[in-house]
Amino acid sequence: MNAFEFKNPTKIIFGEGEIKKLSDNIPANSKVLLAYGGGSIKKNGVYDQVIAATRNFEVTEFSGIEPNPHFETLMKAVELIRNKNIDFILAVGGGSVIDGCKFISAAVYYQGDEWDLVEKGLARKQEKVVPFGTVLTLPATGSEMNSGGVVTKVATQQKRTFGGPQYFPVFSILDPTVIQSLPKRQIANGVVDAFTHVMEQYLTYNHGGIIQDRMAESILQTLVEIGPAVMENPSDQNLAGNLMWSATMALNGFLRLGVPTDWSTHMIAHELTALYDIDHARTLAIIAPNLYKKLFEDKKDKLVQYGKRVWNIQGESDIEVAEKAIEKTIAFFHSLGIDTKLSDYTNNYENTGQIVYDRFKERNWMGLGERQKVGPELAKEIVEMSY
Amino acid sequence: MNAFEFKNPTKIIFGEGEIKKLSDNIPANSKVLLAYGGGSIKKNGVYDQVIAATRNFEVTEFSGIEPNPHFETLMKAVELIRNKNIDFILAVGGGSVIDGCKFISAAVYYQGDEWDLVEKGLARKQEKVVPFGTVLTLPATGSEMNSGGVVTKVATQQKRTFGGPQYFPVFSILDPTVIQSLPKRQIANGVVDAFTHVMEQYLTYNHGGIIQDRMAESILQTLVEIGPAVMENPSDQNLAGNLMWSATMALNGFLRLGVPTDWSTHMIAHELTALYDIDHARTLAIIAPNLYKKLFEDKKDKLVQYGKRVWNIQGESDIEVAEKAIEKTIAFFHSLGIDTKLSDYTNNYENTGQIVYDRFKERNWMGLGERQKVGPELAKEIVEMSY
């Protein structure tokens, strides 16, 4: 185990009907920006609950934050906050809305080209930010209990991550009943996103983090157990609650403590979304298995452990266990209705490897992953394996 | 899964040599009370590291906080803080020193009989408290990342719990190298204390908290794997680190979220420590297996799950699996050199069941545990089973 520091101050409020607690958790006398996405919250009752619980605040609405939130859209919210002296943001939505609000939080008081906050990593240095809380409507990204985000600049097709300890939500309300109104596609996406987050903090090499490995496996086992079931029975509050809490625990910081991580699946996959607008989770399902195959020797020991403990694969040679573990992973994605080839999503895939190569090169990403091996060439090969 | 709220703001600083970070984490210009126990920190190098890292602060020392810290001792520290206008407490020690400092934190600004803070539960209502940080020297209680504590009033042999969100440490430094200088007895105590904390949030009934069960099992599995090994090789930094982090995770609030808990093992066991001054962990090892046997029918489903998942007991009937799971637990305690009968610790045990009965009665504890069944009579029977 390596040295680490950890602090996660987000207050979680979990349970059916808990949106009403907004009234006690938004700081008194706040001028609130209510930020949300395409309007699904008006169909599932969440909007009405939020409005009822915030009636004692001055609320300005900002809708239209899209999946993979756009810098261009978010800057409109930034202007609105500046013009109206708003001092609290309430993000009501999934990871895209929450990530978008983290960017808004960073940008309001920044003086300069706000894209530099992500492109030059200046968000981390931004001291004055707008505090924000969230009402989660889609379990997937873990953004409701972490301090990172992703934004996309449409003009340049750039998708970028940013973060810093000032971007933890003050509070997040997790009401698992929101899952029952989600399209199955989005539930599946949430399962795969959470699953991959765990894998990226787990599937590296043996590092002696015995407790962290076990905790990662506990979330993987849970997702395997409940994933297809929650898609079948999204109104089962218990399954929904377990999915929601698993997705939060998958990326609230605990799994990565003191252990190596490999975020290269996300970094490659982000490019596919930027290029073809494929759902984020589906790009993960396209890339992850091929990344495991490409880096098989490096990740073999951990693949064996994963196969035995998560999938109960027993009795064969280590190599067979590791190979079967990858096949089980792909089959799990398929069982959720998620395709795992790029050509399932676009006909226009043939040059993608080269484009990803160029983008990695352009950003000087020469060594991602737990062994700093994933550069332009490997990324290209992994993408080409995914056609 | 039930509704829950959760917030844990403690900053964890984990790793060898990290005590030096005290200088950056104690608020600037603080007047510091350096509180510790019997002086073992002067032998293992911790004291010297603390003094070096706090040389830019005005530090007043207070030593002599005993195991199962005494109200009478702690009140001397309270007076010292009041007299010297000290505004930050640094607890250097194990759970007893940290718990003691939580009480001190509560008592300094309280006006009235300070024992009422615990006896009447007023600590939870005390708004103004003295902030504190910790340097953990003994992994066991989890007090370094939670907001509860236990104090004992010698005059009346009363051992009482207290807590409130204002009693989270501001920071806790976890340097696993401290384990190498611990007596084996204390390492064993730490393993059993952490193990029992997990069991009390796990071994109840099936409640649908799939992810919480898995997380609890992940800590139990880790403790089973590393417990005897870390006693054999306390200078193995990896084993030590896993023990230290497991003990923290066992009681930092995550396991109990949305699930029933049963703290009656601790509540009965506290009486044995108050009566006979037996190490806290050993009283848990005396009580827990008998409590599981006494409440076998109520806990059977969970005992089966525990037996299968934690101990890999397979193939027999459910009752056999559950019974073997209890036997495995006792054998695990024995493998750590921990005796599990009250008569192993005192010859004066014969009337203990009745005394515990009277104490439960006196405090009107009629229904502890996940089914509110553990009252004076059951507590008496469980204690008598432990003779």
XYZ file of C-alpha atoms in Angstrom, chain A residues 69-368:
300
model
C -21.965 18.708 -21.225
C -20.772 21.364 -23.596
C -18.503 24.163 -22.550
C -20.523 26.436 -24.817
C -23.775 25.619 -23.006
C -22.255 25.859 -19.551
C -20.857 29.311 -20.261
C -24.424 30.556 -20.676
C -25.128 29.452 -17.118
C -21.932 31.132 -15.970
C -23.117 34.426 -17.464
C -26.520 34.016 -15.857
C -24.955 33.511 -12.424
C -22.675 36.492 -12.876
C -25.529 38.740 -13.991
C -27.916 37.729 -11.238
C -25.423 37.388 -8.375
C -26.478 33.811 -7.767
C -24.536 32.149 -4.963
C -25.621 28.496 -4.894
C -26.048 25.946 -7.673
C -28.462 23.037 -7.440
C -27.627 20.377 -10.028
C -30.602 18.109 -10.708
C -29.636 15.321 -13.044
C -27.081 12.648 -13.794
C -23.332 12.884 -14.126
C -23.469 15.258 -17.066
C -25.526 17.866 -15.248
C -23.432 17.485 -12.107
C -20.129 17.626 -13.991
C -21.422 20.653 -15.855
C -22.268 22.386 -12.588
C -18.780 21.674 -11.276
C -17.420 23.494 -14.280
C -19.874 26.356 -13.757
C -18.804 26.467 -10.093
C -15.188 26.878 -11.192
C -15.790 29.375 -13.995
C -17.990 32.032 -12.389
C -15.181 33.825 -10.574
C -12.404 32.947 -13.006
C -10.997 35.840 -14.951
C -9.674 34.810 -18.318
C -10.533 32.228 -20.960
C -12.632 29.750 -19.006
C -11.586 26.833 -21.232
C -8.153 27.168 -19.662
C -9.704 25.886 -16.427
C -9.797 22.448 -18.034
C -7.308 22.694 -20.875
C -4.545 24.099 -18.676
C -5.667 22.447 -15.438
C -6.380 25.775 -13.768
C -9.633 24.589 -12.169
C -7.537 22.982 -9.430
C -5.999 26.343 -8.569
C -9.261 28.308 -8.624
C -9.871 29.289 -5.017
C -13.209 31.058 -5.145
C -15.964 28.794 -6.433
C -19.759 28.701 -6.221
C -20.938 26.030 -3.747
C -23.373 23.486 -5.121
C -25.551 20.557 -4.160
C -27.070 17.815 -6.279
C -30.213 15.754 -6.707
C -29.095 12.625 -8.525
C -31.444 11.258 -11.160
C -29.208 8.659 -12.801
C -26.750 6.407 -10.955
C -23.594 6.009 -12.989
C -20.729 8.415 -12.767
C -20.253 8.877 -9.035
C -19.993 12.609 -9.650
C -22.451 13.166 -6.807
C -19.759 12.256 -4.261
C -16.498 13.166 -5.903
C -14.668 16.273 -6.995
C -13.997 15.643 -10.668
C -15.824 16.347 -13.893
C -15.656 16.105 -17.659
C -16.642 18.771 -20.184
C -16.594 18.860 -23.960
C -15.813 21.788 -26.210
C -17.957 21.317 -29.274
C -15.977 23.729 -31.410
C -12.883 21.542 -31.209
C -14.421 18.144 -30.322
C -12.282 18.116 -27.170
C -13.441 16.191 -24.107
C -11.495 17.074 -20.971
C -11.381 16.097 -17.292
C -10.838 18.500 -14.413
C -11.149 18.521 -10.646
C -9.974 19.681 -7.260
C -11.068 19.382 -3.636
C -13.223 22.500 -3.956
C -15.572 20.631 -6.316
C -17.137 18.191 -3.882
C -20.895 18.764 -3.718
C -21.975 20.231 -0.384
C -24.724 17.612 -0.363
C -26.210 15.040 -2.710
C -29.703 13.631 -2.483
C -30.014 10.050 -3.738
C -33.602 8.923 -4.150
C -33.560 5.447 -5.709
C -37.139 5.768 -6.947
C -35.832 7.923 -9.805
C -34.549 4.746 -11.437
C -38.008 3.419 -12.205
C -38.618 6.129 -14.792
C -35.275 5.728 -16.554
C -35.048 4.159 -20.012
C -33.459 0.712 -19.769
C -30.632 2.035 -21.904
C -29.660 4.505 -19.213
C -29.831 1.957 -16.420
C -27.524 -0.311 -18.408
C -25.186 2.592 -18.994
C -25.081 3.303 -15.269
C -24.174 -0.288 -14.426
C -21.358 -0.357 -16.973
C -20.007 3.045 -15.994
C -19.852 2.090 -12.311
C -18.404 -1.338 -13.155
C -15.651 0.215 -15.252
C -14.831 2.790 -12.580
C -14.160 -0.044 -10.181
C -12.122 -1.981 -12.731
C -9.907 1.026 -13.382
C -8.964 1.167 -9.729
C -8.587 -2.591 -9.441
C -7.367 -4.300 -12.590
C -3.711 -3.309 -12.465
C -1.153 -5.490 -10.682
C -0.836 -7.024 -7.244
C 0.104 -4.212 -4.915
C -0.708 -5.532 -1.471
C -3.822 -3.422 -1.002
C -5.704 -6.440 0.309
C -8.603 -4.490 1.768
C -8.933 -2.234 -1.300
C -9.035 -5.259 -3.604
C -11.735 -6.844 -1.493
C -13.772 -3.670 -1.466
C -13.486 -3.307 -5.221
C -14.578 -6.912 -5.648
C -17.526 -6.331 -3.337
C -18.855 -3.636 -5.657
C -18.166 -5.700 -8.796
C -19.962 -8.693 -7.289
C -22.911 -6.517 -6.373
C -23.175 -5.041 -9.867
C -22.959 -8.498 -11.430
C -25.696 -9.703 -9.101
C -28.084 -6.799 -9.527
C -27.323 -5.356 -12.987
C -29.673 -7.391 -15.168
C -32.204 -7.633 -12.325
C -32.548 -3.898 -11.863
C -33.099 -3.507 -15.604
C -35.911 -6.029 -15.398
C -37.392 -4.569 -12.235
C -36.470 -0.898 -12.064
C -39.281 -0.230 -9.614
C -37.791 -2.665 -7.092
C -36.595 -0.075 -4.611
C -34.109 -2.391 -3.036
C -32.343 -3.249 -6.280
C -32.460 0.397 -7.292
C -30.969 1.479 -3.973
C -28.143 -1.013 -4.262
C -27.338 0.143 -7.779
C -27.409 3.763 -6.750
C -25.156 3.302 -3.749
C -22.795 0.981 -5.637
C -22.313 3.593 -8.349
C -21.546 6.231 -5.735
C -19.120 3.994 -3.844
C -17.419 3.060 -7.112
C -15.984 6.526 -7.534
C -16.083 8.401 -4.250
C -12.377 7.986 -3.663
C -12.079 4.960 -1.383
C -11.080 2.359 -3.944
C -8.059 4.226 -5.252
C -6.449 4.865 -1.873
C -2.885 3.635 -1.758
C -3.120 1.562 -4.935
C -2.145 2.005 -8.597
C -4.914 2.943 -11.014
C -5.372 2.728 -14.763
C -7.740 5.314 -16.222
C -6.710 4.667 -19.802
C -10.023 2.967 -20.672
C -11.776 6.227 -19.860
C -9.230 8.342 -21.661
C -9.455 6.338 -24.881
C -13.224 5.974 -24.610
C -13.718 9.726 -24.173
C -12.372 10.162 -27.671
C -15.037 7.873 -29.103
C -17.766 9.921 -27.484
C -16.184 13.151 -28.684
C -15.981 11.750 -32.226
C -19.274 9.846 -32.598
C -21.444 10.936 -29.674
C -21.729 7.339 -28.446
C -23.042 7.036 -24.881
C -20.134 7.299 -22.478
C -20.749 3.915 -20.859
C -20.927 2.191 -24.226
C -17.550 3.543 -25.227
C -16.190 2.019 -22.025
C -17.707 -1.347 -22.937
C -16.103 -1.087 -26.376
C -12.636 -0.272 -25.076
C -12.251 -2.047 -21.722
C -12.201 -5.701 -22.863
C -9.768 -4.954 -25.660
C -7.544 -3.024 -23.312
C -7.494 -6.031 -20.990
C -6.593 -8.265 -23.927
C -3.897 -5.944 -25.183
C -2.348 -5.615 -21.723
C -3.014 -9.233 -20.839
C 0.480 -10.065 -19.600
C 0.672 -6.975 -17.401
C -2.767 -7.477 -15.915
C -2.788 -11.273 -15.869
C -2.354 -11.791 -12.130
C -5.166 -9.432 -11.382
C -7.355 -10.901 -14.115
C -6.932 -14.296 -12.455
C -7.921 -12.887 -9.068
C -10.870 -11.106 -10.664
C -11.969 -14.264 -12.469
C -11.813 -16.385 -9.350
C -13.331 -13.976 -6.882
C -15.892 -12.091 -8.942
C -16.882 -14.751 -11.469
C -16.115 -17.910 -9.480
C -14.047 -19.318 -12.333
C -12.166 -22.268 -10.883
C -9.962 -25.156 -11.776
C -8.276 -24.214 -15.023
C -4.834 -22.750 -15.607
C -4.206 -19.145 -14.722
C -4.247 -18.116 -18.356
C -7.573 -19.810 -18.928
C -9.066 -18.168 -15.846
C -7.836 -14.769 -16.995
C -9.141 -15.258 -20.535
C -12.489 -16.482 -19.289
C -12.698 -13.503 -16.961
C -12.514 -11.177 -19.959
C -15.137 -13.212 -21.802
C -17.388 -13.098 -18.747
C -17.002 -9.329 -18.661
C -18.043 -9.011 -22.301
C -20.973 -11.377 -21.745
C -22.023 -9.281 -18.759
C -22.103 -6.149 -20.905
C -24.106 -8.018 -23.536
C -26.546 -9.244 -20.892
C -27.274 -5.586 -20.217
C -28.018 -5.000 -23.883
C -24.747 -3.194 -24.457
C -22.851 -3.835 -27.676
C -19.097 -4.005 -27.450
C -17.828 -3.242 -30.955
C -17.331 0.191 -32.433
C -18.934 -0.966 -35.667
C -22.143 -1.627 -33.731
C -22.434 2.121 -33.244
C -21.008 3.765 -36.357
C -20.235 2.796 -39.928
C -17.629 5.460 -40.038
C -15.084 3.729 -37.829
C -12.268 2.759 -40.113
C -9.881 5.590 -39.396
C -10.669 5.865 -35.677
C -7.454 4.236 -34.479
C -5.414 6.789 -36.333
C -7.510 9.689 -35.046
C -7.104 8.502 -31.440
C -3.376 8.101 -32.124
C -3.212 11.696 -33.295
C -5.162 12.980 -30.308
C -3.003 11.126 -27.828
C 0.051 12.508 -29.616
C -1.314 16.029 -29.655
C -1.829 15.917 -25.876
C 1.493 14.239 -25.294
C -0.143 11.246 -23.598
C 2.755 8.888 -23.941
C 2.276 6.725 -20.872
C -1.135 6.259 -19.280
